[in-house]
Amino acid sequence: MKIAIENLNENELKPIYSDASQLGFGRIFTDRMFTMRYNTTGWADAKIEKYKNFSFDPSACVFHYSQEIFEGMKAYASEDGRILLFRPEQNVRRMNRSADRLVMPPIPEEDMLQAIEELVVAEKRWIPKAPGTSIYIRPTMVATEPFLGVHPSSEYLFFIILSPVGAYYKGGFQPIKLYVEDTFVRAAVGGVGDIKTGGNYAASLMAGYEAQRKGFSQVLWLDARERKYVEEVGAMNMFFVFGDKIVTPPLTGSILPGITRASVLELANHLGLKTEERAITIEEVIDGISSGDITEAFGSGTAAVISPVGSLYFKEKDYSLNNVQVGEVTQRLYDTLVNIQYGKAEDPFGWVKEIGRL
Ligand code: PLP
Ligand code: COI
């Protein structure tokens, strides 16, 4: 694919963040973005251009019926100056799965990868180097055709924006408090909970907002049918540690098949831990925490990396894990994963892709 690259003048460049160790999540964006348009003749007009507002017809389909999908991935700077992506082909594949579910056009995998790589390399001055920082990559597709009937759009915009980021949660790598939501649900089997579409996050806002007002970081969702089985957290998949075994809910269609989740399962096996993907009830979790069978819990996600869970609040009671300290298994998985992502440790799985140098 031919990508036109717009060069910006010195005076058009934004001032870069002054302290990479103070970066939060997703507030700062780089100078340029990737865009490409789709109409009945296919994808065209691929370019890396100045980051700026879009102009859409007020009746554009995305505004009314949420025909929108996105991905979340990161580029990391290694200490020896390499720019690394982590399993990018998995994000590209998932993006196309999301597209398929919402009747949106696929993008050839090699084109999407090329767009991501060229943009990150073009914007490399923005890649932060402080420990735990990275550049967050947000590929997005929206339906742009102007109409009000309910049917798939015939025109789309695909764009990629970049944001230098630090820790997703305010406290950094610290145990978080989760609120077990037993009223609202995020997604039901047969719906769109297993793809990355904005509507899933819209559906989660009310519960998340209430939980945050009460001092919790995020919501732990239960299944839509019975409010009995643990599903996932707002932006993470969920793991429970039973001694030397880690257990995570199976991919039954209502939770996101996380790339970090899949990586944690492989890593855990590699490190000699046992793994199990099975339905786990909230009752079993509460009993397990109370009896000490569950020794740790953590979430996994691109933005959140591996986040230790310090406590669960369920039906007016707080259940704390491992004295609200980071557990041994969580720490070990975090260190191993992060060291692979930053090119510090051997990568026995071939997960890391070098796309250029700083
Ligand atoms: N679950 C939800 C709802 C998410 O938004 C995310 C973040 O992408 C995840 C799980 C974790 O997925 P991944 O590890 O692919 O980032
Ligand atoms: C991610 O981890 O990439 C996410 O998408 C989480 C989120 C900010 C929605």
CSV table of C-alpha atoms and ligand atoms in Angstrom, one decimal:
chain,number,residue,atom,x,y,z
A,1,MET,CA,0.0,0.0,0.0
A,2,LYS,CA,1.3,3.5,-0.8
A,3,ILE,CA,1.0,5.9,2.1
A,4,ALA,CA,1.4,9.6,1.4
A,5,ILE,CA,3.3,11.3,4.2
A,6,GLU,CA,2.7,14.9,5.1
A,7,ASN,CA,5.7,16.6,6.5
A,8,LEU,CA,5.0,19.3,9.0
A,9,ASN,CA,6.9,22.5,9.5
A,10,GLU,CA,8.8,23.1,12.7
A,11,ASN,CA,6.3,25.6,13.8
A,12,GLU,CA,3.4,23.2,13.3
A,13,LEU,CA,4.9,20.6,15.7
A,14,LYS,CA,3.3,20.4,19.2
A,15,PRO,CA,5.5,20.9,22.3
A,16,ILE,CA,6.3,17.5,23.6
A,17,TYR,CA,5.4,16.5,27.2
A,18,SER,CA,8.0,17.7,29.7
A,19,ASP,CA,8.1,14.8,32.1
A,20,ALA,CA,7.4,11.3,30.8
A,21,SER,CA,7.1,9.9,34.3
A,22,GLN,CA,4.0,12.1,34.7
A,23,LEU,CA,2.1,10.9,31.7
A,24,GLY,CA,-1.4,9.6,32.4
A,25,PHE,CA,-3.5,7.7,29.9
A,26,GLY,CA,-4.8,9.0,26.6
A,27,ARG,CA,-4.8,12.8,27.1
A,28,ILE,CA,-1.9,13.8,24.8
A,29,PHE,CA,-1.8,13.0,21.1
A,30,THR,CA,1.1,13.2,18.6
A,31,ASP,CA,1.5,15.6,15.6
A,32,ARG,CA,0.2,13.2,13.0
A,33,MET,CA,-2.4,10.5,12.4
A,34,PHE,CA,-3.0,7.9,9.7
A,35,THR,CA,-6.3,8.1,7.7
A,36,MET,CA,-7.8,6.0,4.9
A,37,ARG,CA,-11.3,6.1,3.3
A,38,TYR,CA,-13.6,3.4,2.1
A,39,ASN,CA,-16.4,3.6,-0.4
A,40,THR,CA,-17.9,1.2,-2.8
A,41,THR,CA,-14.7,1.0,-4.8
A,42,GLY,CA,-12.7,-0.1,-1.8
A,43,TRP,CA,-10.0,1.4,0.6
A,44,ALA,CA,-8.1,4.4,-0.8
A,45,ASP,CA,-6.3,7.6,0.0
A,46,ALA,CA,-4.0,6.2,2.7
A,47,LYS,CA,-2.0,9.0,4.3
A,48,ILE,CA,-0.1,10.1,7.4
A,49,GLU,CA,-1.3,13.7,7.9
A,50,LYS,CA,-1.5,16.4,10.6
A,51,TYR,CA,-3.6,15.4,13.6
A,52,LYS,CA,-6.7,17.5,13.3
A,53,ASN,CA,-10.5,17.6,13.6
A,54,PHE,CA,-12.7,15.6,11.2
A,55,SER,CA,-15.7,17.0,9.4
A,56,PHE,CA,-18.7,14.7,9.1
A,57,ASP,CA,-22.3,15.1,8.0
A,58,PRO,CA,-24.6,15.3,11.1
A,59,SER,CA,-26.4,12.3,9.8
A,60,ALA,CA,-23.3,10.1,9.5
A,61,CYS,CA,-24.2,6.6,10.6
A,62,VAL,CA,-21.7,6.4,13.4
A,63,PHE,CA,-23.4,9.2,15.3
A,64,HIS,CA,-26.8,7.5,15.3
A,65,TYR,CA,-26.2,3.8,15.3
A,66,SER,CA,-22.6,3.4,16.7
A,67,GLN,CA,-21.2,1.5,13.8
A,68,GLU,CA,-17.7,1.9,15.2
A,69,ILE,CA,-14.8,-0.4,16.1
A,70,PHE,CA,-11.4,0.1,17.5
A,71,GLU,CA,-8.2,-1.5,18.8
A,72,GLY,CA,-5.7,-0.8,21.5
A,73,MET,CA,-2.0,-1.7,21.3
A,74,LYS,CA,1.3,-0.2,22.3
A,75,ALA,CA,4.8,0.5,21.0
A,76,TYR,CA,7.6,0.3,23.4
A,77,ALA,CA,11.1,1.8,23.4
A,78,SER,CA,13.8,-0.7,24.5
A,79,GLU,CA,16.8,0.5,26.5
A,80,ASP,CA,19.0,-0.1,23.4
A,81,GLY,CA,16.9,2.1,21.2
A,82,ARG,CA,14.7,-0.3,19.4
A,83,ILE,CA,11.0,0.4,18.7
A,84,LEU,CA,8.9,-2.7,19.5
A,85,LEU,CA,5.4,-3.8,19.0
A,86,PHE,CA,3.8,-6.6,21.0
A,87,ARG,CA,1.9,-9.3,18.9
A,88,PRO,CA,0.5,-6.6,16.5
A,89,GLU,CA,-0.8,-9.2,14.1
A,90,GLN,CA,-3.3,-10.3,16.9
A,91,ASN,CA,-4.7,-6.8,17.1
A,92,VAL,CA,-5.0,-6.6,13.3
A,93,ARG,CA,-6.9,-9.9,13.2
A,94,ARG,CA,-9.2,-8.9,16.1
A,95,MET,CA,-9.9,-5.5,14.3
A,96,ASN,CA,-11.1,-7.5,11.3
A,97,ARG,CA,-13.2,-9.8,13.4
A,98,SER,CA,-14.8,-6.7,15.0
A,99,ALA,CA,-15.4,-5.3,11.5
A,100,ASP,CA,-17.0,-8.5,10.3
A,101,ARG,CA,-19.4,-8.6,13.3
A,102,LEU,CA,-20.6,-5.0,12.6
A,103,VAL,CA,-20.8,-5.5,8.8
A,104,MET,CA,-17.8,-3.2,8.2
A,105,PRO,CA,-15.2,-3.8,5.5
A,106,PRO,CA,-12.1,-5.7,6.4
A,107,ILE,CA,-8.7,-4.1,5.9
A,108,PRO,CA,-6.0,-6.3,4.4
A,109,GLU,CA,-3.9,-7.4,7.4
A,110,GLU,CA,-0.6,-6.4,5.8
A,111,ASP,CA,-2.0,-2.9,5.0
A,112,MET,CA,-3.2,-2.3,8.6
A,113,LEU,CA,0.1,-3.4,10.0
A,114,GLN,CA,2.0,-1.2,7.6
A,115,ALA,CA,-0.1,1.8,8.5
A,116,ILE,CA,0.5,1.2,12.2
A,117,GLU,CA,4.3,0.7,11.8
A,118,GLU,CA,4.8,3.6,9.4
A,119,LEU,CA,2.9,6.0,11.7
A,120,VAL,CA,4.7,4.9,14.8
A,121,VAL,CA,8.1,5.3,13.1
A,122,ALA,CA,7.1,8.7,11.6
A,123,GLU,CA,6.1,9.9,15.1
A,124,LYS,CA,8.9,8.3,17.0
A,125,ARG,CA,10.0,11.4,18.7
A,126,TRP,CA,6.9,11.0,20.9
A,127,ILE,CA,7.8,7.5,22.2
A,128,PRO,CA,8.5,8.0,25.9
A,129,LYS,CA,11.5,6.3,27.5
A,130,ALA,CA,10.7,6.4,31.2
A,131,PRO,CA,10.0,3.0,32.8
A,132,GLY,CA,6.5,1.8,32.3
A,133,THR,CA,5.7,4.3,29.6
A,134,SER,CA,4.9,3.6,25.9
A,135,ILE,CA,3.0,4.9,23.0
A,136,TYR,CA,-0.6,3.8,22.9
A,137,ILE,CA,-1.9,3.1,19.4
A,138,ARG,CA,-5.6,3.5,18.7
A,139,PRO,CA,-6.8,2.2,15.3
A,140,THR,CA,-10.4,3.1,14.8
A,141,MET,CA,-13.0,2.7,12.1
A,142,VAL,CA,-16.3,4.7,11.8
A,143,ALA,CA,-19.3,4.6,9.5
A,144,THR,CA,-19.4,7.9,7.7
A,145,GLU,CA,-22.3,7.6,5.2
A,146,PRO,CA,-25.0,10.2,5.8
A,147,PHE,CA,-28.4,8.6,6.2
A,148,LEU,CA,-30.9,7.8,9.0
A,149,GLY,CA,-32.1,4.3,8.0
A,150,VAL,CA,-30.8,1.4,10.1
A,151,HIS,CA,-28.5,-0.5,7.7
A,152,PRO,CA,-24.7,-0.8,7.3
A,153,SER,CA,-22.9,2.2,5.9
A,154,SER,CA,-21.3,2.1,2.5
A,155,GLU,CA,-18.6,4.6,3.5
A,156,TYR,CA,-16.0,4.4,6.3
A,157,LEU,CA,-13.1,6.2,7.7
A,158,PHE,CA,-10.2,4.3,9.2
A,159,PHE,CA,-7.8,6.2,11.3
A,160,ILE,CA,-5.0,5.6,13.8
A,161,ILE,CA,-4.0,8.0,16.5
A,162,LEU,CA,-1.1,7.8,19.0
A,163,SER,CA,-0.9,8.8,22.6
A,164,PRO,CA,2.2,8.7,24.8
A,165,VAL,CA,1.0,7.0,28.0
A,166,GLY,CA,2.1,6.0,31.5
A,167,ALA,CA,0.1,3.9,33.9
A,168,TYR,CA,-3.6,3.4,33.1
A,169,TYR,CA,-4.6,3.5,36.8
A,170,LYS,CA,-3.7,6.6,38.8
A,171,GLY,CA,-1.7,4.7,41.5
A,172,GLY,CA,0.5,2.9,38.9
A,173,PHE,CA,1.3,-0.8,39.7
A,174,GLN,CA,-0.7,-0.8,42.9
A,175,PRO,CA,-3.6,-3.1,43.9
A,176,ILE,CA,-6.9,-1.7,42.7
A,177,LYS,CA,-10.3,-1.9,44.3
A,178,LEU,CA,-13.1,-3.5,42.2
A,179,TYR,CA,-16.8,-3.2,42.6
A,180,VAL,CA,-18.7,-6.4,41.7
A,181,GLU,CA,-21.7,-5.2,39.7
A,182,ASP,CA,-24.8,-7.3,40.3
A,183,THR,CA,-27.4,-5.0,38.8
A,184,PHE,CA,-26.2,-3.6,35.4
A,185,VAL,CA,-24.6,-5.9,32.8
A,186,ARG,CA,-22.0,-5.1,30.1
A,187,ALA,CA,-22.8,-7.7,27.5
A,188,ALA,CA,-24.8,-10.8,26.8
A,189,VAL,CA,-23.9,-13.9,24.8
A,190,GLY,CA,-25.0,-13.4,21.2
A,191,GLY,CA,-24.3,-9.6,21.5
A,192,VAL,CA,-21.1,-7.7,20.8
A,193,GLY,CA,-19.3,-8.1,24.1
A,194,ASP,CA,-16.5,-10.1,22.4
A,195,ILE,CA,-15.5,-7.4,19.9
A,196,LYS,CA,-14.1,-3.9,20.5
A,197,THR,CA,-16.9,-1.5,19.7
A,198,GLY,CA,-17.7,1.7,21.4
A,199,GLY,CA,-21.2,0.6,22.4
A,200,ASN,CA,-19.8,-1.8,24.9
A,201,TYR,CA,-18.1,1.0,26.7
A,202,ALA,CA,-21.1,3.3,26.5
A,203,ALA,CA,-23.1,0.5,28.2
A,204,SER,CA,-20.6,0.3,30.9
A,205,LEU,CA,-20.4,4.0,31.8
A,206,MET,CA,-23.2,4.2,34.3
A,207,ALA,CA,-21.9,1.4,36.5
A,208,GLY,CA,-18.3,2.5,36.1
A,209,TYR,CA,-19.3,6.1,37.1
A,210,GLU,CA,-21.1,5.0,40.2
A,211,ALA,CA,-18.3,2.7,41.2
A,212,GLN,CA,-15.7,5.4,40.8
A,213,ARG,CA,-17.9,7.8,42.8
A,214,LYS,CA,-17.8,5.3,45.6
A,215,GLY,CA,-14.0,5.0,45.4
A,216,PHE,CA,-13.5,1.9,43.2
A,217,SER,CA,-11.2,1.8,40.2
A,218,GLN,CA,-13.5,-0.3,38.0
A,219,VAL,CA,-16.4,-2.7,37.9
A,220,LEU,CA,-16.1,-6.4,37.8
A,221,TRP,CA,-18.9,-7.6,35.5
A,222,LEU,CA,-21.1,-10.7,36.1
A,223,ASP,CA,-22.9,-12.7,33.3
A,224,ALA,CA,-26.0,-11.1,31.9
A,225,ARG,CA,-28.3,-14.0,32.4
A,226,GLU,CA,-27.9,-15.0,36.0
A,227,ARG,CA,-25.5,-12.4,37.5
A,228,LYS,CA,-23.7,-15.5,38.8
A,229,TYR,CA,-20.5,-16.0,36.8
A,230,VAL,CA,-17.5,-13.7,36.7
A,231,GLU,CA,-16.9,-12.1,33.3
A,232,GLU,CA,-14.3,-9.4,33.1
A,233,VAL,CA,-13.4,-5.9,34.2
A,234,GLY,CA,-14.1,-2.6,32.3
A,235,ALA,CA,-10.8,-2.7,30.4
A,236,MET,CA,-9.2,-6.0,31.5
A,237,ASN,CA,-9.7,-9.7,31.6
A,238,MET,CA,-9.7,-11.3,35.1
A,239,PHE,CA,-7.5,-13.9,36.7
A,240,PHE,CA,-7.7,-15.6,40.1
A,241,VAL,CA,-4.7,-17.3,41.6
A,242,PHE,CA,-5.3,-20.5,43.5
A,243,GLY,CA,-1.8,-21.2,44.9
A,244,ASP,CA,0.1,-22.4,41.8
A,245,LYS,CA,-2.9,-22.4,39.5
A,246,ILE,CA,-4.4,-19.4,37.7
A,247,VAL,CA,-8.0,-19.5,36.6
A,248,THR,CA,-9.7,-17.2,34.1
A,249,PRO,CA,-13.2,-17.2,32.7
A,250,PRO,CA,-13.6,-18.9,29.3
A,251,LEU,CA,-14.3,-17.1,26.0
A,252,THR,CA,-18.0,-17.8,25.8
A,253,GLY,CA,-18.9,-14.9,23.6
A,254,SER,CA,-19.6,-12.0,26.0
A,255,ILE,CA,-16.1,-11.1,27.0
A,256,LEU,CA,-13.3,-9.7,25.0
A,257,PRO,CA,-10.7,-12.2,23.9
A,258,GLY,CA,-7.8,-10.2,25.3
A,259,ILE,CA,-4.4,-10.5,23.7
A,260,THR,CA,-2.8,-10.0,27.1
A,261,ARG,CA,-5.0,-12.7,28.5
A,262,ALA,CA,-3.8,-15.2,25.9
A,263,SER,CA,-0.2,-14.1,26.6
A,264,VAL,CA,-0.6,-14.5,30.3
A,265,LEU,CA,-2.0,-18.0,29.9
A,266,GLU,CA,1.0,-19.0,27.7
A,267,LEU,CA,3.5,-17.3,30.0
A,268,ALA,CA,2.1,-18.9,33.1
A,269,ASN,CA,2.5,-22.4,31.5
A,270,HIS,CA,6.0,-21.5,30.5
A,271,LEU,CA,6.8,-20.5,34.1
A,272,GLY,CA,5.5,-23.8,35.4
A,273,LEU,CA,2.1,-22.5,36.7
A,274,LYS,CA,-1.1,-24.4,36.0
A,275,THR,CA,-3.8,-22.6,34.1
A,276,GLU,CA,-7.5,-23.2,33.7
A,277,GLU,CA,-10.1,-21.5,31.6
A,278,ARG,CA,-13.4,-22.3,33.2
A,279,ALA,CA,-16.6,-20.7,34.4
A,280,ILE,CA,-16.1,-19.3,37.9
A,281,THR,CA,-19.0,-18.1,40.0
A,282,ILE,CA,-18.8,-15.0,42.2
A,283,GLU,CA,-19.8,-17.2,45.1
A,284,GLU,CA,-16.7,-19.3,44.5
A,285,VAL,CA,-14.5,-16.2,44.4
A,286,ILE,CA,-15.9,-14.8,47.6
A,287,ASP,CA,-15.6,-18.2,49.4
A,288,GLY,CA,-12.1,-18.7,48.0
A,289,ILE,CA,-11.0,-15.3,49.2
A,290,SER,CA,-12.5,-15.9,52.6
A,291,SER,CA,-11.0,-19.3,53.0
A,292,GLY,CA,-7.6,-18.3,51.6
A,293,ASP,CA,-7.9,-20.7,48.6
A,294,ILE,CA,-7.7,-17.7,46.3
A,295,THR,CA,-4.4,-16.1,47.2
A,296,GLU,CA,-4.3,-13.3,44.5
A,297,ALA,CA,-6.3,-11.8,41.7
A,298,PHE,CA,-5.3,-9.6,38.8
A,299,GLY,CA,-6.5,-8.1,35.6
A,300,SER,CA,-4.8,-8.1,32.2
A,301,GLY,CA,-5.0,-5.7,29.3
A,302,THR,CA,-3.0,-3.6,26.9
A,303,ALA,CA,-3.6,-0.3,28.7
A,304,ALA,CA,-3.7,-1.9,32.2
A,305,VAL,CA,-0.8,-4.4,31.6
A,306,ILE,CA,-1.2,-6.7,34.6
A,307,SER,CA,-3.0,-4.9,37.5
A,308,PRO,CA,-3.1,-6.5,40.9
A,309,VAL,CA,-6.5,-6.5,42.5
A,310,GLY,CA,-6.4,-5.6,46.2
A,311,SER,CA,-10.1,-6.0,47.1
A,312,LEU,CA,-13.5,-6.9,45.7
A,313,TYR,CA,-16.7,-5.2,47.0
A,314,PHE,CA,-19.7,-7.4,46.7
A,315,LYS,CA,-23.2,-7.0,48.3
A,316,GLU,CA,-22.1,-4.4,50.8
A,317,LYS,CA,-19.0,-6.2,51.9
A,318,ASP,CA,-15.3,-5.7,51.1
A,319,TYR,CA,-13.1,-8.8,50.6
A,320,SER,CA,-9.4,-8.0,50.5
A,321,LEU,CA,-6.8,-10.2,48.8
A,322,ASN,CA,-3.2,-10.8,50.0
A,323,ASN,CA,-3.5,-7.9,52.5
A,324,VAL,CA,-3.9,-5.5,49.6
A,325,GLN,CA,-0.3,-6.2,48.6
A,326,VAL,CA,1.0,-7.2,45.2
A,327,GLY,CA,1.2,-11.0,45.2
A,328,GLU,CA,4.1,-13.1,44.2
A,329,VAL,CA,2.5,-14.7,41.2
A,330,THR,CA,1.1,-11.4,39.9
A,331,GLN,CA,4.5,-9.7,40.3
A,332,ARG,CA,6.3,-12.6,38.5
A,333,LEU,CA,3.9,-12.5,35.6
A,334,TYR,CA,4.0,-8.8,35.4
A,335,ASP,CA,7.8,-8.7,35.4
A,336,THR,CA,8.1,-11.5,32.8
A,337,LEU,CA,5.6,-9.9,30.5
A,338,VAL,CA,6.9,-6.4,30.8
A,339,ASN,CA,10.5,-7.5,30.3
A,340,ILE,CA,9.5,-9.2,27.0
A,341,GLN,CA,7.4,-6.2,25.9
A,342,TYR,CA,10.4,-3.8,26.5
A,343,GLY,CA,12.9,-6.1,24.9
A,344,LYS,CA,14.7,-6.7,28.2
A,345,ALA,CA,14.2,-10.4,28.4
A,346,GLU,CA,14.4,-13.3,26.0
A,347,ASP,CA,11.2,-13.6,23.9
A,348,PRO,CA,10.8,-17.4,23.5
A,349,PHE,CA,7.4,-16.9,21.8
A,350,GLY,CA,8.4,-14.5,19.1
A,351,TRP,CA,5.9,-12.0,20.3
A,352,VAL,CA,7.9,-8.8,19.9
A,353,LYS,CA,8.4,-7.2,16.5
A,354,GLU,CA,11.1,-4.6,16.0
A,355,ILE,CA,9.8,-1.9,13.6
A,356,GLY,CA,12.6,0.6,13.7
A,357,ARG,CA,15.1,2.5,15.9
A,358,LEU,CA,14.6,5.6,18.0
B,1,PLP,N1,-11.6,-6.5,28.2
B,1,PLP,C1,-12.0,-5.3,27.8
B,1,PLP,C2,-13.4,-4.9,27.9
B,1,PLP,C3,-11.0,-4.4,27.2
B,1,PLP,O1,-11.4,-3.2,26.8
B,1,PLP,C4,-9.7,-4.8,27.1
B,1,PLP,C5,-8.7,-3.9,26.5
B,1,PLP,O2,-8.4,-4.0,25.4
B,1,PLP,C6,-9.3,-6.1,27.5
B,1,PLP,C7,-10.3,-6.9,28.1
B,1,PLP,C8,-7.9,-6.6,27.4
B,1,PLP,O3,-7.6,-6.9,26.1
B,1,PLP,P1,-6.2,-6.8,25.5
B,1,PLP,O4,-5.3,-7.6,26.4
B,1,PLP,O5,-6.2,-7.4,24.1
B,1,PLP,O6,-5.8,-5.4,25.5
B,2,COI,C1,-6.9,-1.3,26.0
B,2,COI,O1,-6.4,-1.9,26.9
B,2,COI,O2,-6.4,-1.2,24.9
B,2,COI,C2,-8.2,-0.8,26.0
B,2,COI,O3,-8.9,-0.7,25.0
B,2,COI,C3,-8.7,-0.3,27.3
B,2,COI,C4,-9.5,0.9,27.2
B,2,COI,C5,-8.8,2.2,27.5
B,2,COI,C6,-10.8,0.9,26.6
